[in-house]
Amino acid sequence: MRYKNNIGPQVRRRRYALGWSQSDLATKLQLAGFDTSRSGVSKIEARLSYVDDKTMLYLSEVLRVPVQELFPARTPGNRIHEFMEKLETTRF
């Protein structure tokens, strides 16, 4: 299965740390101006839906973490950081 986002597990961890249910997070996102539901949050956490920049900014704001903390930690087998470093050094 190919995942559609890289931030789902971190969203779930942060939500748990805050003691919120998926419904709580969905409600807080709605109050911030982002249209979603409990099932939308579930799909993000399960990595079954794409997450665009706007969604990431709303999640960052509501979860009270910098956007960078929504990305996976750097580990030896985690190739996303290699890819991002390559993008930063490549000039278009």
XYZ file of C-alpha atoms in Angstrom:
92
model
C 0.000 0.000 0.000
C 1.284 3.421 -0.886
C 0.719 6.063 1.775
C -0.689 9.438 0.785
C 0.969 11.516 3.516
C 3.909 11.382 5.912
C 2.420 13.240 8.854
C -0.426 10.959 9.977
C 1.405 9.173 12.803
C 2.716 12.455 14.228
C -0.779 13.994 14.124
C -2.109 10.982 16.032
C 0.693 11.144 18.641
C 0.158 14.844 19.236
C -3.623 14.402 19.470
C -3.135 11.633 22.057
C -0.685 13.829 23.985
C -3.342 16.547 24.175
C -5.957 14.011 25.309
C -8.234 14.729 22.354
C -10.455 12.356 20.401
C -10.576 12.503 16.616
C -13.913 14.306 16.982
C -12.288 16.855 19.303
C -9.559 17.563 16.757
C -12.092 17.820 13.921
C -14.165 20.295 15.951
C -11.115 22.415 16.779
C -10.100 22.434 13.110
C -13.628 23.521 12.152
C -13.544 26.345 14.715
C -10.225 27.472 13.212
C -11.885 27.643 9.779
C -10.907 24.293 8.262
C -13.788 22.162 6.987
C -13.277 18.547 8.082
C -14.917 15.748 10.043
C -13.907 12.946 12.375
C -13.558 10.645 9.381
C -11.337 13.242 7.682
C -9.037 13.264 10.714
C -9.076 9.459 10.734
C -8.003 9.354 7.076
C -5.145 11.791 7.725
C -3.919 9.764 10.704
C -4.180 6.496 8.753
C -2.285 8.163 5.876
C -5.174 7.478 3.512
C -5.649 11.084 2.387
C -3.336 13.656 0.895
C -2.368 16.617 3.068
C -1.728 19.909 1.308
C 0.074 22.947 2.694
C -3.138 24.581 3.900
C -4.167 21.474 5.833
C -0.709 21.216 7.358
C -0.849 24.829 8.530
C -4.240 24.307 10.163
C -3.042 21.116 11.862
C 0.081 22.880 13.076
C -1.942 25.766 14.503
C -4.607 23.639 16.195
C -2.141 21.051 17.540
C 0.132 23.908 18.711
C 3.320 22.572 17.142
C 5.651 23.923 14.454
C 4.975 22.445 11.014
C 8.373 20.700 11.129
C 7.213 18.588 14.091
C 4.464 17.083 11.950
C 7.060 15.368 9.768
C 8.647 12.048 10.763
C 11.797 12.073 12.851
C 15.075 11.584 11.045
C 16.064 7.930 11.140
C 18.575 5.927 9.078
C 15.847 4.286 6.977
C 13.774 7.415 6.500
C 14.443 8.589 2.953
C 12.165 11.632 2.983
C 14.911 13.698 4.624
C 17.406 12.659 1.934
C 14.903 13.718 -0.713
C 14.241 17.080 0.972
C 17.981 17.778 1.330
C 18.449 17.011 -2.348
C 15.630 19.418 -3.226
C 17.209 22.162 -1.122
C 20.560 21.813 -2.899
C 19.096 21.612 -6.404
C 18.666 24.858 -8.282
C 15.835 25.183 -10.739
